[in-house]
């Protein structure tokens, strides 16, 4: 299989290629056929900054970029589930801009977190068009973290999406962990910054990762939540390679300096997502041009077959059994959603 270099796109910097080598045929050797282009979009977390994801999806949809599957962590899991269910980027943006912290949490004095998250189900109930993995328009993956082992706990295939989303959004210390089959599950961001590998497991040949970097370097936190948030950001930056190795293109909206609960800055966040996605469009369109060119030379499937493969086929979603950070078989099973 051809190795595609990872490209990073943001609104603050030009395209930057990494140093990954591209496998090329030997002299006189026929190039190996490329797989049909099946794009997986992996959305990172960021609470209010997750509104930027709606801007990214809006641009991809406007330019008729077909999405095979979508995965999400934390706030990204809400956006991913909404989009997979059939909600439009505009509907997601409106819901995000009108959202407030009280819509998803209730202050309490428990042992394991300051905020109860049972109320969190109400928000996706209003936004999603359907509530089960097997009913989604395209394959959906949601990632949480096992608080005991620190390992990722991915959900896909069948079952209710509500509690997997609630687990993926349960920021440690703020939201109470979610209990599931004897485990305590917390925010997926604790084990994986962006669920790129999960998109690959759901059948994507090309993975677009959308992280939401928040901190302005050198900016000092002004409250306890910003202190905790900054600590986690530092930790997450140490294992970025775990998701970048599974990523073909990184779209990083410029959301630096936007607080975790700044829902009132929704229009700016949407614009940041749109700008970053527009900057990435030429690279995405190049993937399709390359496949069509190869097909025209008789080296690949007819373009009609290619397009059929990009129409959101779900056959891979229910047949997965493992998940890993590097593409190899691991001990982390892909979970089905909560039975309801």
mmCIF file of C-alpha atoms in Angstrom:
data_model
loop_
_atom_site.group_PDB
_atom_site.id
_atom_site.type_symbol
_atom_site.label_atom_id
_atom_site.label_comp_id
_atom_site.label_asym_id
_atom_site.label_seq_id
_atom_site.Cartn_x
_atom_site.Cartn_y
_atom_site.Cartn_z
ATOM 1 C CA UNK A 1 0.000 0.000 0.000
ATOM 2 C CA UNK A 2 1.267 3.444 -0.835
ATOM 3 C CA UNK A 3 2.342 5.513 2.145
ATOM 4 C CA UNK A 4 0.925 9.026 1.965
ATOM 5 C CA UNK A 5 2.847 11.789 3.726
ATOM 6 C CA UNK A 6 1.067 13.544 6.548
ATOM 7 C CA UNK A 7 0.324 17.170 5.752
ATOM 8 C CA UNK A 8 -0.473 19.733 8.418
ATOM 9 C CA UNK A 9 -2.810 22.592 7.560
ATOM 10 C CA UNK A 10 -3.738 25.466 9.833
ATOM 11 C CA UNK A 11 -4.940 29.007 9.359
ATOM 12 C CA UNK A 12 -1.757 30.324 10.928
ATOM 13 C CA UNK A 13 0.877 28.517 8.851
ATOM 14 C CA UNK A 14 1.459 27.219 5.305
ATOM 15 C CA UNK A 15 1.361 23.548 4.359
ATOM 16 C CA UNK A 16 4.140 21.567 6.008
ATOM 17 C CA UNK A 17 5.041 18.054 4.916
ATOM 18 C CA UNK A 18 6.504 15.627 7.389
ATOM 19 C CA UNK A 19 9.567 13.545 6.582
ATOM 20 C CA UNK A 20 7.706 10.287 5.953
ATOM 21 C CA UNK A 21 8.958 8.719 2.722
ATOM 22 C CA UNK A 22 6.588 7.880 -0.115
ATOM 23 C CA UNK A 23 6.985 4.336 -1.460
ATOM 24 C CA UNK A 24 7.724 4.518 -5.202
ATOM 25 C CA UNK A 25 7.981 1.686 -7.744
ATOM 26 C CA UNK A 26 11.363 0.478 -8.947
ATOM 27 C CA UNK A 27 12.421 1.365 -12.488
ATOM 28 C CA UNK A 28 10.378 -0.613 -14.974
ATOM 29 C CA UNK A 29 7.948 -1.792 -12.274
ATOM 30 C CA UNK A 30 4.202 -1.173 -12.648
ATOM 31 C CA UNK A 31 2.861 1.020 -9.808
ATOM 32 C CA UNK A 32 0.756 -0.821 -7.239
ATOM 33 C CA UNK A 33 -2.965 0.021 -7.506
ATOM 34 C CA UNK A 34 -4.205 2.572 -5.040
ATOM 35 C CA UNK A 35 -7.188 1.836 -2.862
ATOM 36 C CA UNK A 36 -10.396 3.776 -3.577
ATOM 37 C CA UNK A 37 -10.427 7.041 -1.660
ATOM 38 C CA UNK A 38 -12.481 6.599 1.512
ATOM 39 C CA UNK A 39 -12.083 9.649 3.722
ATOM 40 C CA UNK A 40 -12.338 9.347 7.477
ATOM 41 C CA UNK A 41 -12.649 12.520 9.552
ATOM 42 C CA UNK A 42 -11.335 12.342 13.137
ATOM 43 C CA UNK A 43 -12.429 15.161 15.445
ATOM 44 C CA UNK A 44 -10.518 16.138 18.568
ATOM 45 C CA UNK A 45 -11.877 17.567 21.811
ATOM 46 C CA UNK A 46 -12.017 21.091 23.162
ATOM 47 C CA UNK A 47 -15.475 21.683 24.697
ATOM 48 C CA UNK A 48 -16.686 25.037 23.287
ATOM 49 C CA UNK A 49 -13.865 25.003 20.743
ATOM 50 C CA UNK A 50 -15.584 21.967 19.217
ATOM 51 C CA UNK A 51 -17.882 24.430 17.430
ATOM 52 C CA UNK A 52 -15.006 24.874 14.958
ATOM 53 C CA UNK A 53 -15.643 21.329 13.721
ATOM 54 C CA UNK A 54 -18.933 22.529 12.227
ATOM 55 C CA UNK A 55 -16.993 24.983 10.063
ATOM 56 C CA UNK A 56 -14.688 22.238 8.804
ATOM 57 C CA UNK A 57 -17.597 19.939 7.948
ATOM 58 C CA UNK A 58 -19.479 22.785 6.269
ATOM 59 C CA UNK A 59 -16.624 23.395 3.821
ATOM 60 C CA UNK A 60 -16.154 19.690 3.068
ATOM 61 C CA UNK A 61 -19.874 19.381 2.362
ATOM 62 C CA UNK A 62 -20.038 22.531 0.249
ATOM 63 C CA UNK A 63 -17.222 21.213 -1.936
ATOM 64 C CA UNK A 64 -18.808 17.784 -2.197
ATOM 65 C CA UNK A 65 -15.996 15.947 -0.409
ATOM 66 C CA UNK A 66 -17.483 12.523 0.425
ATOM 67 C CA UNK A 67 -16.939 11.307 3.987
ATOM 68 C CA UNK A 68 -16.817 7.548 4.477
ATOM 69 C CA UNK A 69 -16.744 7.584 8.297
ATOM 70 C CA UNK A 70 -16.361 9.997 11.186
ATOM 71 C CA UNK A 71 -14.920 9.581 14.678
ATOM 72 C CA UNK A 72 -14.776 11.856 17.683
ATOM 73 C CA UNK A 73 -13.388 12.419 21.132
ATOM 74 C CA UNK A 74 -14.977 14.580 23.836
ATOM 75 C CA UNK A 75 -16.700 17.548 22.143
ATOM 76 C CA UNK A 76 -15.695 16.012 18.833
ATOM 77 C CA UNK A 77 -17.770 12.932 19.657
ATOM 78 C CA UNK A 78 -20.935 15.059 19.875
ATOM 79 C CA UNK A 79 -20.223 16.703 16.512
ATOM 80 C CA UNK A 80 -19.271 13.374 14.922
ATOM 81 C CA UNK A 81 -22.438 11.660 16.161
ATOM 82 C CA UNK A 82 -24.620 14.556 15.033
ATOM 83 C CA UNK A 83 -23.100 14.593 11.546
ATOM 84 C CA UNK A 84 -23.231 10.809 11.187
ATOM 85 C CA UNK A 85 -26.901 10.872 12.192
ATOM 86 C CA UNK A 86 -27.765 13.307 9.400
ATOM 87 C CA UNK A 87 -27.610 16.696 11.121
ATOM 88 C CA UNK A 88 -26.236 19.405 8.829
ATOM 89 C CA UNK A 89 -23.151 21.456 9.717
ATOM 90 C CA UNK A 90 -25.434 24.494 10.018
ATOM 91 C CA UNK A 91 -27.638 22.697 12.552
ATOM 92 C CA UNK A 92 -24.567 21.612 14.505
ATOM 93 C CA UNK A 93 -23.217 25.178 14.474
ATOM 94 C CA UNK A 94 -26.508 26.651 15.715
ATOM 95 C CA UNK A 95 -26.736 24.109 18.520
ATOM 96 C CA UNK A 96 -23.139 24.722 19.548
ATOM 97 C CA UNK A 97 -23.491 28.501 19.576
ATOM 98 C CA UNK A 98 -26.628 28.329 21.728
ATOM 99 C CA UNK A 99 -25.188 25.773 24.141
ATOM 100 C CA UNK A 100 -24.226 26.654 27.711
ATOM 101 C CA UNK A 101 -22.439 24.655 30.393
ATOM 102 C CA UNK A 102 -25.675 24.077 32.308
ATOM 103 C CA UNK A 103 -27.016 22.191 29.273
ATOM 104 C CA UNK A 104 -24.574 19.339 29.845
ATOM 105 C CA UNK A 105 -23.660 19.395 33.536
ATOM 106 C CA UNK A 106 -25.001 20.046 37.023
ATOM 107 C CA UNK A 107 -22.771 21.140 39.873
ATOM 108 C CA UNK A 108 -22.675 18.668 42.755
ATOM 109 C CA UNK A 109 -20.375 17.493 45.548
ATOM 110 C CA UNK A 110 -19.561 13.869 44.649
ATOM 111 C CA UNK A 111 -16.393 11.935 45.327
ATOM 112 C CA UNK A 112 -15.244 11.511 41.716
ATOM 113 C CA UNK A 113 -16.048 14.822 40.035
ATOM 114 C CA UNK A 114 -17.528 18.267 40.573
ATOM 115 C CA UNK A 115 -20.220 17.930 37.923
ATOM 116 C CA UNK A 116 -22.757 15.214 37.238
ATOM 117 C CA UNK A 117 -23.057 14.395 33.525
ATOM 118 C CA UNK A 118 -26.471 12.704 33.364
ATOM 119 C CA UNK A 119 -27.876 15.945 31.936
ATOM 120 C CA UNK A 120 -25.440 15.642 29.032
ATOM 121 C CA UNK A 121 -27.745 13.202 27.210
ATOM 122 C CA UNK A 122 -30.342 15.928 26.686
ATOM 123 C CA UNK A 123 -28.158 17.935 24.331
ATOM 124 C CA UNK A 124 -27.489 15.160 21.767
ATOM 125 C CA UNK A 125 -31.113 14.054 22.091
ATOM 126 C CA UNK A 126 -32.147 17.416 20.621
ATOM 127 C CA UNK A 127 -29.412 17.493 17.994
ATOM 128 C CA UNK A 128 -29.081 13.944 16.672
ATOM 129 C CA UNK A 129 -31.471 12.552 14.059
ATOM 130 C CA UNK A 130 -31.011 8.968 15.272
ATOM 131 C CA UNK A 131 -29.558 7.561 18.486
ATOM 132 C CA UNK A 132 -27.944 4.211 17.657
ATOM 133 C CA UNK A 133 -24.657 3.356 15.956
ATOM 134 C CA UNK A 134 -26.264 0.928 13.500
ATOM 135 C CA UNK A 135 -28.760 3.579 12.356
ATOM 136 C CA UNK A 136 -26.168 6.218 11.481
ATOM 137 C CA UNK A 137 -25.945 7.542 7.927
ATOM 138 C CA UNK A 138 -22.201 6.807 7.852
ATOM 139 C CA UNK A 139 -20.038 4.722 10.228
ATOM 140 C CA UNK A 140 -19.437 6.439 13.574
ATOM 141 C CA UNK A 141 -16.747 5.821 16.171
ATOM 142 C CA UNK A 142 -16.555 7.300 19.691
ATOM 143 C CA UNK A 143 -13.503 7.001 21.937
ATOM 144 C CA UNK A 144 -13.373 7.072 25.739
ATOM 145 C CA UNK A 145 -10.564 6.225 28.191
ATOM 146 C CA UNK A 146 -10.385 3.469 30.820
ATOM 147 C CA UNK A 147 -9.477 5.334 34.011
ATOM 148 C CA UNK A 148 -7.869 2.217 35.480
ATOM 149 C CA UNK A 149 -5.551 1.235 32.624
ATOM 150 C CA UNK A 150 -5.283 4.527 30.778
ATOM 151 C CA UNK A 151 -6.085 2.727 27.531
ATOM 152 C CA UNK A 152 -8.537 3.852 24.847
ATOM 153 C CA UNK A 153 -12.028 2.330 24.824
ATOM 154 C CA UNK A 154 -13.577 2.711 21.349
ATOM 155 C CA UNK A 155 -17.275 2.270 20.571
ATOM 156 C CA UNK A 156 -18.854 1.565 17.176
ATOM 157 C CA UNK A 157 -21.124 -0.853 15.356
ATOM 158 C CA UNK A 158 -24.343 -1.195 17.359
ATOM 159 C CA UNK A 159 -26.025 0.165 20.470
ATOM 160 C CA UNK A 160 -26.981 3.533 21.928
ATOM 161 C CA UNK A 161 -24.584 6.416 21.379
ATOM 162 C CA UNK A 162 -25.592 8.469 24.427
ATOM 163 C CA UNK A 163 -23.474 6.946 27.170
ATOM 164 C CA UNK A 164 -20.397 6.444 24.962
ATOM 165 C CA UNK A 165 -20.613 10.167 24.155
ATOM 166 C CA UNK A 166 -21.104 10.999 27.837
ATOM 167 C CA UNK A 167 -18.062 8.884 28.743
ATOM 168 C CA UNK A 168 -15.954 10.464 26.001
ATOM 169 C CA UNK A 169 -16.856 13.936 27.323
ATOM 170 C CA UNK A 170 -16.236 13.178 31.028
ATOM 171 C CA UNK A 171 -13.275 15.440 31.654
ATOM 172 C CA UNK A 172 -11.419 14.085 34.727
ATOM 173 C CA UNK A 173 -11.891 16.100 37.895
ATOM 174 C CA UNK A 174 -14.735 18.113 36.395
ATOM 175 C CA UNK A 175 -17.264 15.529 35.224
ATOM 176 C CA UNK A 176 -17.886 12.311 37.107
ATOM 177 C CA UNK A 177 -16.598 9.182 35.324
ATOM 178 C CA UNK A 178 -19.136 6.928 33.605
ATOM 179 C CA UNK A 179 -19.421 3.340 34.842
ATOM 180 C CA UNK A 180 -19.542 0.616 32.180
ATOM 181 C CA UNK A 181 -19.039 -3.136 32.658
ATOM 182 C CA UNK A 182 -16.989 -2.639 35.818
ATOM 183 C CA UNK A 183 -14.886 0.128 34.292
ATOM 184 C CA UNK A 184 -14.748 3.835 35.014
ATOM 185 C CA UNK A 185 -14.607 5.700 31.706
ATOM 186 C CA UNK A 186 -13.422 9.278 31.238
ATOM 187 C CA UNK A 187 -12.658 11.718 28.450
ATOM 188 C CA UNK A 188 -11.158 10.014 25.391
ATOM 189 C CA UNK A 189 -8.610 12.808 25.084
ATOM 190 C CA UNK A 190 -6.740 11.311 28.027
ATOM 191 C CA UNK A 191 -5.627 8.335 25.900
ATOM 192 C CA UNK A 192 -5.633 9.737 22.353
ATOM 193 C CA UNK A 193 -5.599 13.361 21.229
ATOM 194 C CA UNK A 194 -7.488 12.651 17.999
ATOM 195 C CA UNK A 195 -9.177 9.310 17.120
ATOM 196 C CA UNK A 196 -7.377 8.897 13.786
ATOM 197 C CA UNK A 197 -6.626 5.191 14.265
ATOM 198 C CA UNK A 198 -10.304 4.506 14.938
ATOM 199 C CA UNK A 199 -11.218 6.127 11.606
ATOM 200 C CA UNK A 200 -8.672 3.850 9.940
ATOM 201 C CA UNK A 201 -10.264 0.849 11.637
ATOM 202 C CA UNK A 202 -13.657 1.913 10.301
ATOM 203 C CA UNK A 203 -12.361 1.605 6.749
ATOM 204 C CA UNK A 204 -10.836 4.987 5.912
ATOM 205 C CA UNK A 205 -8.003 4.989 3.403
ATOM 206 C CA UNK A 206 -7.298 8.681 3.966
ATOM 207 C CA UNK A 207 -7.693 10.172 7.456
ATOM 208 C CA UNK A 208 -8.221 13.874 8.102
ATOM 209 C CA UNK A 209 -7.498 14.750 11.731
ATOM 210 C CA UNK A 210 -8.895 17.938 13.255
ATOM 211 C CA UNK A 211 -7.196 18.857 16.561
ATOM 212 C CA UNK A 212 -8.223 21.991 18.412
ATOM 213 C CA UNK A 213 -5.079 23.504 19.930
ATOM 214 C CA UNK A 214 -6.111 26.047 22.495
ATOM 215 C CA UNK A 215 -3.277 27.475 24.504
ATOM 216 C CA UNK A 216 -1.352 30.525 23.432
ATOM 217 C CA UNK A 217 2.297 29.717 24.291
ATOM 218 C CA UNK A 218 3.310 31.553 27.416
ATOM 219 C CA UNK A 219 -0.205 32.585 28.405
ATOM 220 C CA UNK A 220 -0.727 32.189 32.143
ATOM 221 C CA UNK A 221 -3.871 30.422 33.447
ATOM 222 C CA UNK A 222 -6.205 32.679 35.412
ATOM 223 C CA UNK A 223 -8.319 30.096 37.277
ATOM 224 C CA UNK A 224 -8.167 26.529 38.542
ATOM 225 C CA UNK A 225 -9.906 25.071 35.483
ATOM 226 C CA UNK A 226 -7.384 26.687 33.167
ATOM 227 C CA UNK A 227 -4.559 25.288 35.298
ATOM 228 C CA UNK A 228 -5.916 21.742 35.041
ATOM 229 C CA UNK A 229 -6.696 22.185 31.351
ATOM 230 C CA UNK A 230 -3.191 23.452 30.607
ATOM 231 C CA UNK A 231 -1.639 20.502 32.450
ATOM 232 C CA UNK A 232 -3.592 18.077 30.281
ATOM 233 C CA UNK A 233 -2.616 19.981 27.130
ATOM 234 C CA UNK A 234 1.046 19.615 28.047
ATOM 235 C CA UNK A 235 0.608 15.880 28.601
ATOM 236 C CA UNK A 236 -1.281 15.440 25.331
ATOM 237 C CA UNK A 237 1.408 17.246 23.364
ATOM 238 C CA UNK A 238 3.853 14.569 24.492
ATOM 239 C CA UNK A 239 2.019 11.797 22.629
ATOM 240 C CA UNK A 240 0.875 13.558 19.456
ATOM 241 C CA UNK A 241 2.781 11.010 17.385
ATOM 242 C CA UNK A 242 0.277 8.328 18.414
ATOM 243 C CA UNK A 243 -2.416 9.892 16.234
ATOM 244 C CA UNK A 244 -0.283 11.681 13.664
ATOM 245 C CA UNK A 245 1.137 8.378 12.427
ATOM 246 C CA UNK A 246 -2.412 7.344 11.432
ATOM 247 C CA UNK A 247 -3.170 10.705 9.802
ATOM 248 C CA UNK A 248 -2.803 11.756 6.170
ATOM 249 C CA UNK A 249 -3.873 15.376 6.616
ATOM 250 C CA UNK A 250 -4.109 17.588 9.717
ATOM 251 C CA UNK A 251 -6.545 20.503 9.660
ATOM 252 C CA UNK A 252 -5.901 22.691 12.698
ATOM 253 C CA UNK A 253 -8.355 25.605 13.075
ATOM 254 C CA UNK A 254 -6.811 28.630 14.744
ATOM 255 C CA UNK A 255 -8.732 28.533 18.034
ATOM 256 C CA UNK A 256 -5.827 29.536 20.220
ATOM 257 C CA UNK A 257 -6.801 31.726 23.121
ATOM 258 C CA UNK A 258 -10.460 30.652 23.095
ATOM 259 C CA UNK A 259 -11.477 29.421 26.552
ATOM 260 C CA UNK A 260 -12.965 25.983 27.068
ATOM 261 C CA UNK A 261 -16.410 27.449 27.873
ATOM 262 C CA UNK A 262 -16.447 30.358 25.389
ATOM 263 C CA UNK A 263 -19.664 29.360 23.616
ATOM 264 C CA UNK A 264 -20.356 33.027 22.946
ATOM 265 C CA UNK A 265 -17.452 33.049 20.490
ATOM 266 C CA UNK A 266 -19.160 30.513 18.242
ATOM 267 C CA UNK A 267 -19.083 32.640 15.057
ATOM 268 C CA UNK A 268 -15.326 33.103 15.351
ATOM 269 C CA UNK A 269 -14.854 29.366 15.938
ATOM 270 C CA UNK A 270 -16.974 28.459 12.914
ATOM 271 C CA UNK A 271 -14.969 30.880 10.756
ATOM 272 C CA UNK A 272 -11.707 29.362 12.020
ATOM 273 C CA UNK A 273 -12.896 25.899 11.008
ATOM 274 C CA UNK A 274 -13.991 27.116 7.573
ATOM 275 C CA UNK A 275 -10.697 28.917 6.917
ATOM 276 C CA UNK A 276 -8.587 25.917 7.889
ATOM 277 C CA UNK A 277 -10.666 23.531 5.762
ATOM 278 C CA UNK A 278 -10.521 25.834 2.733
ATOM 279 C CA UNK A 279 -6.734 25.915 3.013
ATOM 280 C CA UNK A 280 -6.699 22.099 2.977
ATOM 281 C CA UNK A 281 -9.055 21.629 0.026
ATOM 282 C CA UNK A 282 -6.379 21.457 -2.703
ATOM 283 C CA UNK A 283 -4.652 18.566 -0.960
ATOM 284 C CA UNK A 284 -7.929 16.682 -0.443
ATOM 285 C CA UNK A 285 -8.990 17.196 -4.051
ATOM 286 C CA UNK A 286 -5.576 15.964 -5.165
ATOM 287 C CA UNK A 287 -6.341 12.552 -3.635
ATOM 288 C CA UNK A 288 -9.306 12.121 -5.964
ATOM 289 C CA UNK A 289 -7.475 13.526 -8.975
ATOM 290 C CA UNK A 290 -4.677 11.037 -8.421
ATOM 291 C CA UNK A 291 -7.067 8.075 -8.317
ATOM 292 C CA UNK A 292 -8.993 9.262 -11.382
ATOM 293 C CA UNK A 293 -5.750 9.771 -13.292
ATOM 294 C CA UNK A 294 -4.584 6.291 -12.378
ATOM 295 C CA UNK A 295 -7.931 4.852 -13.505
ATOM 296 C CA UNK A 296 -7.725 6.701 -16.824
ATOM 297 C CA UNK A 297 -4.405 4.957 -17.469
ATOM 298 C CA UNK A 298 -6.027 1.583 -16.961
ATOM 299 C CA UNK A 299 -4.303 1.026 -13.666
ATOM 300 C CA UNK A 300 -7.317 0.992 -11.371
ATOM 301 C CA UNK A 301 -11.049 0.441 -10.989
ATOM 302 C CA UNK A 302 -13.478 2.466 -13.133
ATOM 303 C CA UNK A 303 -14.329 5.811 -11.582
ATOM 304 C CA UNK A 304 -17.933 4.681 -11.046
ATOM 305 C CA UNK A 305 -16.683 1.936 -8.740
ATOM 306 C CA UNK A 306 -14.469 4.404 -6.930
ATOM 307 C CA UNK A 307 -17.398 6.719 -6.312
ATOM 308 C CA UNK A 308 -19.588 3.867 -5.110
ATOM 309 C CA UNK A 309 -16.964 2.970 -2.538
ATOM 310 C CA UNK A 310 -17.100 6.518 -1.174
ATOM 311 C CA UNK A 311 -20.847 6.623 -0.665
ATOM 312 C CA UNK A 312 -20.749 5.802 3.047
ATOM 313 C CA UNK A 313 -20.748 2.007 2.990
ATOM 314 C CA UNK A 314 -21.127 0.548 6.460
ATOM 315 C CA UNK A 315 -19.870 -2.978 5.990
ATOM 316 C CA UNK A 316 -16.685 -2.441 8.005
ATOM 317 C CA UNK A 317 -18.364 -0.894 11.037
ATOM 318 C CA UNK A 318 -19.814 -4.080 12.520
ATOM 319 C CA UNK A 319 -16.951 -6.453 11.717
ATOM 320 C CA UNK A 320 -14.134 -4.835 13.703
ATOM 321 C CA UNK A 321 -12.683 -6.539 16.733
ATOM 322 C CA UNK A 322 -9.509 -4.652 17.651
ATOM 323 C CA UNK A 323 -8.110 -1.164 17.852
ATOM 324 C CA UNK A 324 -4.598 0.145 18.219
ATOM 325 C CA UNK A 325 -2.614 3.335 18.060
ATOM 326 C CA UNK A 326 -0.227 2.046 15.412
ATOM 327 C CA UNK A 327 -2.434 -0.103 13.206
ATOM 328 C CA UNK A 328 -1.363 -3.440 14.679
ATOM 329 C CA UNK A 329 -3.592 -5.840 16.580
ATOM 330 C CA UNK A 330 -3.852 -4.879 20.218
ATOM 331 C CA UNK A 331 -5.630 -5.873 23.394
ATOM 332 C CA UNK A 332 -8.169 -3.030 23.184
ATOM 333 C CA UNK A 333 -11.450 -4.459 21.849
ATOM 334 C CA UNK A 334 -13.831 -2.313 19.864
ATOM 335 C CA UNK A 335 -16.948 -1.998 22.006
ATOM 336 C CA UNK A 336 -20.527 -1.832 20.933
ATOM 337 C CA UNK A 337 -22.564 1.053 22.319
ATOM 338 C CA UNK A 338 -24.776 0.799 25.388
ATOM 339 C CA UNK A 339 -27.702 -1.562 24.892
ATOM 340 C CA UNK A 340 -31.038 0.195 25.294
#
